[in-house]
Tab-separated table of C-alpha atoms in Angstrom:
chain	number	residue	atom	x	y	z
A	1161	UNK	CA	18.025	49.311	43.028
A	1162	UNK	CA	15.715	51.977	44.548
A	1163	UNK	CA	17.723	51.513	47.752
A	1164	UNK	CA	16.965	47.785	47.834
A	1165	UNK	CA	19.942	45.485	48.283
A	1166	UNK	CA	20.188	42.679	45.710
A	1167	UNK	CA	22.227	39.508	45.928
A	1168	UNK	CA	23.079	37.659	42.745
A	1169	UNK	CA	24.899	34.353	43.098
A	1170	UNK	CA	23.902	32.406	39.962
A	1171	UNK	CA	25.298	33.230	36.522
A	1172	UNK	CA	22.718	32.899	33.739
A	1173	UNK	CA	25.023	33.903	30.920
A	1174	UNK	CA	28.138	35.860	30.085
A	1175	UNK	CA	29.632	37.765	27.195
A	1176	UNK	CA	32.657	39.853	26.413
A	1177	UNK	CA	31.133	43.003	27.917
A	1178	UNK	CA	28.776	41.793	30.641
A	1179	UNK	CA	27.549	38.981	32.879
A	1180	UNK	CA	23.881	38.223	33.549
A	1181	UNK	CA	22.968	37.004	37.021
A	1182	UNK	CA	19.776	35.674	38.554
A	1183	UNK	CA	18.393	37.849	41.336
A	1184	UNK	CA	18.309	35.551	44.346
A	1185	UNK	CA	15.275	37.108	46.010
A	1186	UNK	CA	13.093	37.229	42.881
A	1187	UNK	CA	13.032	34.457	40.272
A	1188	UNK	CA	11.361	36.829	37.832
A	1189	UNK	CA	14.326	39.199	37.681
A	1190	UNK	CA	17.886	39.179	36.406
A	1191	UNK	CA	20.752	41.659	36.628
A	1192	UNK	CA	23.053	42.526	33.752
A	1193	UNK	CA	26.385	43.690	35.167
A	1194	UNK	CA	28.998	45.307	32.955
A	1195	UNK	CA	32.550	44.061	33.178
A	1196	UNK	CA	33.787	47.632	32.746
A	1197	UNK	CA	31.106	50.134	33.821
A	1198	UNK	CA	31.622	53.650	32.506
A	1199	UNK	CA	29.890	57.004	32.458
A	1200	UNK	CA	28.648	56.547	28.886
A	1201	UNK	CA	26.759	53.364	29.778
A	1202	UNK	CA	25.421	54.971	32.943
A	1203	UNK	CA	24.079	57.947	31.028
A	1204	UNK	CA	22.566	55.699	28.379
A	1205	UNK	CA	20.700	53.683	31.018
A	1206	UNK	CA	19.473	56.860	32.661
A	1207	UNK	CA	17.910	58.065	29.414
A	1208	UNK	CA	16.510	54.638	28.565
A	1209	UNK	CA	14.559	54.736	31.821
A	1210	UNK	CA	13.365	58.247	30.999
A	1211	UNK	CA	12.314	57.347	27.479
A	1212	UNK	CA	10.301	54.216	28.316
A	1213	UNK	CA	9.154	52.070	31.188
A	1214	UNK	CA	9.698	48.323	30.986
A	1215	UNK	CA	5.978	47.745	31.564
A	1216	UNK	CA	5.168	49.519	28.304
A	1217	UNK	CA	6.554	46.589	26.364
A	1218	UNK	CA	4.610	43.923	28.273
A	1219	UNK	CA	1.246	42.619	27.082
A	1220	UNK	CA	-1.023	42.870	30.144
A	1221	UNK	CA	-3.066	39.689	29.643
A	1222	UNK	CA	-0.211	37.239	29.041
A	1223	UNK	CA	2.621	39.128	30.706
A	1224	UNK	CA	4.801	38.573	27.639
A	1225	UNK	CA	7.443	41.263	26.965
A	1226	UNK	CA	8.238	42.159	23.372
A	1227	UNK	CA	11.312	43.984	24.666
A	1228	UNK	CA	13.106	43.100	27.907
A	1229	UNK	CA	13.643	46.763	28.738
A	1230	UNK	CA	15.655	47.820	31.823
A	1231	UNK	CA	13.522	48.106	34.977
A	1232	UNK	CA	16.068	49.980	37.051
A	1233	UNK	CA	19.797	50.612	37.349
A	1234	UNK	CA	21.985	48.464	39.595
A	1235	UNK	CA	24.539	50.333	41.718
A	1236	UNK	CA	27.235	49.415	44.182
A	1237	UNK	CA	27.452	50.764	47.733
A	1238	UNK	CA	29.089	53.978	46.490
A	1239	UNK	CA	26.336	54.706	43.997
A	1240	UNK	CA	28.360	53.758	40.923
A	1241	UNK	CA	26.192	52.274	38.180
A	1242	UNK	CA	27.179	48.650	37.540
A	1243	UNK	CA	24.418	47.654	35.130
A	1244	UNK	CA	20.682	47.197	35.261
A	1245	UNK	CA	17.884	44.977	36.514
A	1246	UNK	CA	15.502	43.450	34.002
A	1247	UNK	CA	12.860	40.822	33.607
A	1248	UNK	CA	14.350	37.328	33.551
A	1249	UNK	CA	13.902	35.241	30.412
A	1250	UNK	CA	14.374	31.487	30.571
A	1251	UNK	CA	13.207	30.858	27.026
A	1252	UNK	CA	15.410	29.570	24.221
A	1253	UNK	CA	17.618	31.750	22.071
A	1254	UNK	CA	16.606	31.995	18.436
A	1255	UNK	CA	19.935	30.314	17.632
A	1256	UNK	CA	18.396	27.099	19.009
A	1257	UNK	CA	16.260	26.936	15.865
A	1258	UNK	CA	19.164	27.530	13.517
A	1259	UNK	CA	21.133	24.369	14.294
A	1260	UNK	CA	19.598	21.022	13.409
A	1261	UNK	CA	20.585	19.125	16.542
A	1262	UNK	CA	19.689	21.809	19.052
A	1263	UNK	CA	16.323	22.424	17.415
A	1264	UNK	CA	15.427	18.732	17.482
A	1265	UNK	CA	16.613	18.421	21.067
A	1266	UNK	CA	14.740	21.440	22.430
A	1267	UNK	CA	11.728	21.451	20.102
A	1268	UNK	CA	11.272	17.961	18.614
A	1269	UNK	CA	7.590	18.525	17.814
A	1270	UNK	CA	7.854	21.883	16.073
A	1271	UNK	CA	7.250	21.816	12.334
A	1272	UNK	CA	8.022	24.142	9.432
A	1273	UNK	CA	4.824	26.103	9.980
A	1274	UNK	CA	6.030	26.903	13.490
A	1275	UNK	CA	9.253	28.349	12.042
A	1276	UNK	CA	7.110	30.405	9.678
A	1277	UNK	CA	5.160	31.761	12.655
A	1278	UNK	CA	8.361	32.699	14.489
A	1279	UNK	CA	9.592	34.530	11.367
A	1280	UNK	CA	6.289	36.401	11.126
A	1281	UNK	CA	6.400	37.433	14.794
A	1282	UNK	CA	9.969	38.643	14.342
A	1283	UNK	CA	9.104	40.755	11.296
A	1284	UNK	CA	6.067	42.254	13.037
A	1285	UNK	CA	8.017	43.286	16.140
A	1286	UNK	CA	10.795	44.866	14.068
A	1287	UNK	CA	8.119	46.750	12.099
A	1288	UNK	CA	6.611	48.099	15.344
A	1289	UNK	CA	10.016	49.287	16.561
A	1290	UNK	CA	10.830	50.949	13.246
A	1291	UNK	CA	7.501	52.788	13.332
A	1292	UNK	CA	8.663	54.299	16.617
A	1293	UNK	CA	12.126	55.142	15.205
A	1294	UNK	CA	13.848	52.487	17.320
A	1295	UNK	CA	16.657	50.641	15.504
A	1296	UNK	CA	17.687	47.207	16.765
A	1297	UNK	CA	21.199	47.658	15.365
A	1298	UNK	CA	22.561	44.263	16.342
A	1299	UNK	CA	19.714	42.087	15.073
A	1300	UNK	CA	21.091	38.610	15.748
A	1301	UNK	CA	19.849	35.256	17.141
A	1302	UNK	CA	21.674	35.630	20.448
A	1303	UNK	CA	19.609	38.740	21.249
A	1304	UNK	CA	16.246	37.093	20.588
A	1305	UNK	CA	14.392	34.618	22.801
A	1306	UNK	CA	11.533	32.407	21.585
A	1307	UNK	CA	8.739	30.988	23.714
A	1308	UNK	CA	7.313	27.531	23.093
A	1309	UNK	CA	4.295	29.136	21.426
A	1310	UNK	CA	6.428	31.141	19.006
A	1311	UNK	CA	6.264	34.533	20.709
A	1312	UNK	CA	9.567	36.393	20.796
A	1313	UNK	CA	11.364	38.897	23.000
A	1314	UNK	CA	14.353	41.121	22.291
A	1315	UNK	CA	17.049	41.033	24.962
A	1316	UNK	CA	20.115	43.263	25.366
A	1317	UNK	CA	17.910	46.305	24.924
A	1318	UNK	CA	20.729	48.520	26.183
A	1319	UNK	CA	22.270	48.185	22.722
A	1320	UNK	CA	19.152	49.376	20.863
A	1321	UNK	CA	19.394	52.700	19.060
A	1322	UNK	CA	16.818	55.210	20.286
A	1323	UNK	CA	16.268	58.938	20.624
A	1324	UNK	CA	15.335	61.005	23.632
A	1325	UNK	CA	14.899	64.757	23.862
A	1326	UNK	CA	16.490	65.185	20.440
A	1327	UNK	CA	19.592	63.111	21.214
A	1328	UNK	CA	20.324	59.845	19.409
A	1329	UNK	CA	21.800	57.012	21.476
A	1330	UNK	CA	23.507	54.877	18.848
A	1331	UNK	CA	24.068	51.141	18.653
A	1332	UNK	CA	27.776	50.278	18.566
A	1333	UNK	CA	27.657	46.485	18.141
A	1334	UNK	CA	26.991	44.171	15.217
A	1335	UNK	CA	27.191	40.418	14.640
A	1336	UNK	CA	29.298	39.736	11.500
A	1337	UNK	CA	27.138	37.053	9.842
A	1338	UNK	CA	24.066	39.302	10.130
A	1339	UNK	CA	25.739	42.583	9.248
A	1340	UNK	CA	24.602	44.600	6.267
A	1341	UNK	CA	27.291	44.906	3.561
A	1342	UNK	CA	27.892	48.599	4.278
A	1343	UNK	CA	29.081	47.625	7.774
A	1344	UNK	CA	31.679	45.204	6.411
A	1345	UNK	CA	34.516	44.356	6.644
A	1346	UNK	CA	35.337	46.782	9.474
A	1347	UNK	CA	32.135	45.984	11.415
A	1348	UNK	CA	31.631	49.684	11.906
A	1349	UNK	CA	29.416	52.427	10.633
A	1350	UNK	CA	26.034	53.887	11.535
A	1351	UNK	CA	23.149	51.496	12.176
A	1352	UNK	CA	19.827	52.300	10.595
A	1353	UNK	CA	16.431	50.956	9.650
A	1354	UNK	CA	18.087	49.777	6.425
A	1355	UNK	CA	20.783	47.756	8.192
A	1356	UNK	CA	18.040	46.178	10.320
A	1357	UNK	CA	16.152	45.263	7.173
A	1358	UNK	CA	19.128	43.361	5.819
A	1359	UNK	CA	19.657	41.409	9.041
A	1360	UNK	CA	15.933	40.666	9.255
A	1361	UNK	CA	15.987	39.208	5.743
A	1362	UNK	CA	18.911	36.950	6.650
A	1363	UNK	CA	17.171	35.704	9.807
A	1364	UNK	CA	13.860	35.018	8.079
A	1365	UNK	CA	15.529	33.065	5.286
A	1366	UNK	CA	17.661	31.152	7.774
A	1367	UNK	CA	14.588	30.172	9.792
A	1368	UNK	CA	12.636	28.984	6.754
A	1369	UNK	CA	15.683	27.137	5.385
A	1370	UNK	CA	15.832	25.172	8.667
A	1371	UNK	CA	19.038	26.842	9.825
A	1372	UNK	CA	20.922	27.196	6.541
A	1373	UNK	CA	22.387	30.694	6.297
A	1374	UNK	CA	21.380	32.279	2.960
A	1375	UNK	CA	24.986	33.368	2.428
A	1376	UNK	CA	26.654	30.048	3.193
A	1377	UNK	CA	28.667	28.160	0.591
A	1378	UNK	CA	31.969	28.363	-1.258
A	1379	UNK	CA	32.236	31.081	-3.935
A	1380	UNK	CA	33.015	29.760	-7.396
A	1381	UNK	CA	35.315	32.677	-8.172
A	1382	UNK	CA	38.518	32.908	-6.110
A	1383	UNK	CA	38.605	35.535	-3.377
A	1384	UNK	CA	41.529	36.929	-1.409
A	1385	UNK	CA	39.828	36.069	1.910
A	1386	UNK	CA	38.562	32.860	3.477
A	1387	UNK	CA	34.959	31.992	2.574
A	1388	UNK	CA	32.353	32.601	5.274
A	1389	UNK	CA	28.827	34.007	5.459
A	1390	UNK	CA	30.365	37.350	6.419
A	1391	UNK	CA	32.620	37.320	3.353
A	1392	UNK	CA	29.788	36.285	1.062
A	1393	UNK	CA	27.613	39.100	2.415
A	1394	UNK	CA	30.379	41.568	1.697
A	1395	UNK	CA	30.665	40.398	-1.919
A	1396	UNK	CA	26.950	39.745	-2.435
A	1397	UNK	CA	27.348	36.006	-3.046
A	1398	UNK	CA	24.209	34.008	-2.258
A	1399	UNK	CA	22.400	31.066	-3.791
A	1400	UNK	CA	19.176	33.085	-3.634
A	1401	UNK	CA	20.258	35.596	-6.275
A	1402	UNK	CA	23.041	33.852	-8.230
A	1403	UNK	CA	23.115	30.078	-7.618
A	1404	UNK	CA	25.809	29.587	-10.258
A	1405	UNK	CA	28.243	31.728	-8.248
A	1406	UNK	CA	28.360	29.562	-5.121
A	1407	UNK	CA	28.738	25.883	-4.269
A	1408	UNK	CA	26.544	24.794	-1.374
A	1409	UNK	CA	26.599	21.422	0.421
A	1410	UNK	CA	24.520	18.644	-1.092
A	1411	UNK	CA	22.527	18.425	2.148
A	1412	UNK	CA	21.547	22.107	2.007
A	1413	UNK	CA	17.852	22.929	2.033
A	1414	UNK	CA	16.724	23.970	-1.437
A	1415	UNK	CA	15.818	27.684	-1.734
A	1416	UNK	CA	12.707	26.554	-3.594
A	1417	UNK	CA	11.024	25.760	-0.248
A	1418	UNK	CA	10.665	29.501	0.345
A	1419	UNK	CA	7.177	30.824	-0.466
A	1420	UNK	CA	7.359	32.912	-3.672
A	1421	UNK	CA	6.476	36.266	-2.022
A	1422	UNK	CA	9.153	35.646	0.624
A	1423	UNK	CA	11.727	34.564	-1.955
A	1424	UNK	CA	11.041	37.710	-3.972
A	1425	UNK	CA	11.667	39.952	-0.962
A	1426	UNK	CA	14.893	38.045	-0.283
A	1427	UNK	CA	16.099	38.555	-3.850
A	1428	UNK	CA	15.263	42.236	-3.616
A	1429	UNK	CA	17.170	42.605	-0.334
A	1430	UNK	CA	20.211	40.599	-1.399
A	1431	UNK	CA	20.153	41.755	-5.032
A	1432	UNK	CA	19.477	45.440	-5.645
A	1433	UNK	CA	19.371	46.024	-1.891
A	1434	UNK	CA	22.957	44.852	-1.508
A	1435	UNK	CA	24.310	48.031	-3.016
A	1436	UNK	CA	21.325	50.343	-2.579
A	1437	UNK	CA	20.112	50.139	0.992
A	1438	UNK	CA	17.013	52.244	0.323
A	1439	UNK	CA	15.549	49.503	-1.909
A	1440	UNK	CA	15.463	46.893	0.865
A	1441	UNK	CA	11.911	45.838	1.741
A	1442	UNK	CA	10.537	47.142	5.018
A	1443	UNK	CA	9.832	44.857	7.945
A	1444	UNK	CA	6.097	45.331	7.436
A	1445	UNK	CA	6.411	44.010	3.872
A	1446	UNK	CA	8.033	40.876	5.262
A	1447	UNK	CA	5.260	40.508	7.841
A	1448	UNK	CA	2.589	40.751	5.151
A	1449	UNK	CA	4.344	38.241	2.891
A	1450	UNK	CA	4.751	35.814	5.768
A	1451	UNK	CA	1.060	36.177	6.637
A	1452	UNK	CA	0.149	35.199	3.091
A	1453	UNK	CA	2.519	32.259	3.286
A	1454	UNK	CA	0.957	31.140	6.582
A	1455	UNK	CA	-2.500	31.027	4.995
A	1456	UNK	CA	-1.125	28.933	2.130
A	1457	UNK	CA	0.676	26.249	4.181
A	1458	UNK	CA	-0.063	22.655	3.230
A	1459	UNK	CA	0.006	19.507	5.344
A	1460	UNK	CA	1.592	16.381	3.897
A	1461	UNK	CA	-0.987	13.683	3.051
A	1462	UNK	CA	1.386	10.889	4.088
A	1463	UNK	CA	3.081	12.445	7.130
A	1464	UNK	CA	0.810	14.977	8.833
A	1465	UNK	CA	3.725	16.361	10.833
A	1466	UNK	CA	5.241	17.646	7.591
A	1467	UNK	CA	4.038	21.141	6.677
A	1468	UNK	CA	5.300	23.192	3.736
A	1469	UNK	CA	4.562	26.104	1.426
A	1470	UNK	CA	1.465	25.656	-0.706
A	1471	UNK	CA	3.218	26.569	-3.941
A	1472	UNK	CA	5.104	23.255	-3.910
A	1473	UNK	CA	3.555	20.311	-5.784
A	1474	UNK	CA	4.740	17.774	-3.195
A	1475	UNK	CA	6.155	17.578	0.313
A	1476	UNK	CA	9.822	18.684	0.155
A	1477	UNK	CA	10.718	16.847	3.363
A	1478	UNK	CA	9.405	13.506	2.118
A	1479	UNK	CA	11.213	14.070	-1.165
A	1480	UNK	CA	14.461	14.708	0.669
A	1481	UNK	CA	14.047	11.563	2.775
A	1482	UNK	CA	13.221	9.546	-0.323
A	1483	UNK	CA	16.438	10.654	-2.000
A	1484	UNK	CA	18.567	9.650	0.986
A	1485	UNK	CA	19.070	13.152	2.375
A	1486	UNK	CA	18.195	14.156	5.918
A	1487	UNK	CA	14.635	15.058	6.858
A	1488	UNK	CA	14.717	18.279	8.970
A	1489	UNK	CA	11.621	17.058	10.821
A	1490	UNK	CA	12.301	13.352	11.428
A	1491	UNK	CA	10.297	13.113	14.641
A	1492	UNK	CA	7.239	14.413	12.811
A	1493	UNK	CA	7.455	11.827	10.043
A	1494	UNK	CA	5.025	9.378	11.594
A	1495	UNK	CA	1.283	9.707	10.865
A	1496	UNK	CA	0.738	9.416	14.636
A	1497	UNK	CA	2.631	12.637	15.227
A	1498	UNK	CA	-0.224	14.688	13.843
A	1499	UNK	CA	0.276	18.412	13.432
A	1500	UNK	CA	1.329	19.010	17.032
A	1501	UNK	CA	4.071	21.350	15.919
A	1502	UNK	CA	1.803	24.001	14.449
A	1503	UNK	CA	1.131	25.845	17.691
A	1504	UNK	CA	2.985	29.058	16.877
A	1505	UNK	CA	0.963	32.192	16.207
A	1506	UNK	CA	1.563	33.711	12.781
A	1507	UNK	CA	1.441	37.311	14.061
A	1508	UNK	CA	0.789	37.586	17.758
A	1509	UNK	CA	-1.811	39.914	19.182
A	1510	UNK	CA	0.809	40.534	21.877
A	1511	UNK	CA	2.984	42.410	19.425
A	1512	UNK	CA	0.093	44.523	18.219
A	1513	UNK	CA	-0.765	45.454	21.818
A	1514	UNK	CA	2.882	46.393	22.444
A	1515	UNK	CA	2.750	48.645	19.399
A	1516	UNK	CA	-0.424	50.308	20.636
A	1517	UNK	CA	1.139	50.890	24.059
A	1518	UNK	CA	4.183	52.540	22.492
A	1519	UNK	CA	2.008	54.831	20.384
A	1520	UNK	CA	-0.013	55.783	23.473
A	1521	UNK	CA	3.159	56.688	25.376
A	1522	UNK	CA	4.346	58.959	22.574
A	1523	UNK	CA	0.979	60.747	22.599
A	1524	UNK	CA	1.222	61.259	26.371
A	1525	UNK	CA	4.791	62.584	26.050
A	1526	UNK	CA	3.767	65.029	23.310
A	1527	UNK	CA	0.853	66.335	25.364
A	1528	UNK	CA	3.032	66.697	28.458
A	1529	UNK	CA	5.616	68.787	26.651
A	1530	UNK	CA	3.160	71.243	25.195
């Protein structure tokens, strides 16, 4: 990296295509090394570094990165590109919030309003990227990290779809249970703002349903494939648009907990938007609906740690507990717990600053090329 020798002895994570190591000499950095480096990846990294600098996606005051963009390429002694160096993130994957046990273990004091804030931050960041014609492509929990205050960062930025000097660098990966129907069943096809919009809708619903995937359940009509969220996405089977077409577990969170404006956007995405991608609501529409929902959140009179959408006549978590079903927020059930979980920002100023920085860079680039 810039002629500086790096040693990396600790593995932070691994996948089918790469391994992420800690940089021994700098606890703030990590190195993503490809298992099979090739010229295509090398060229992509080269143009990523030309298109943006990693510092452009970092909010100066807090140092929080909206995108963990490559800082530099990592090469071996012969000059062959092996991967890239990036800012290290030790925060939790968004998937932590989508499984009951892991959420309670890592974030026992985070309430429903916190999940709403995370969803809002996610929608706002996707909206900023779309405004700059950047497509996430593989919008999935494993690629998103969440801080304890609800701020988020996108990792694996080398898979993002971007343009530079008139050339489009496409995204070639997709996570099946968050794939838009037009990408199924082959898990192939061009990624676009519209495929991002579908995945964003799934993630937002899953967050607000305390981890329940909006396409989970067993279809009532027989299919020639095994039931799964991926299969249900392909056939458009979800409790949010046609509850009579799918059997969901008795312990499932009721879709009625979704704020009405959010539920309406979900029905639009999974209903008409299933077959007509152009009708899917934009990320900014989701951000605005989630902002309205944030302002309308209620606090339970009996258990202050229970927060819920203001359209509901009573606390849904207390009602669940009273009927013998699990309470998704059991450690917040005591009046002594207070509302300690509501620390997440609904739409972070960090994201707005990141957006402003990106716009500024585009203006500079335009002026420089004239």
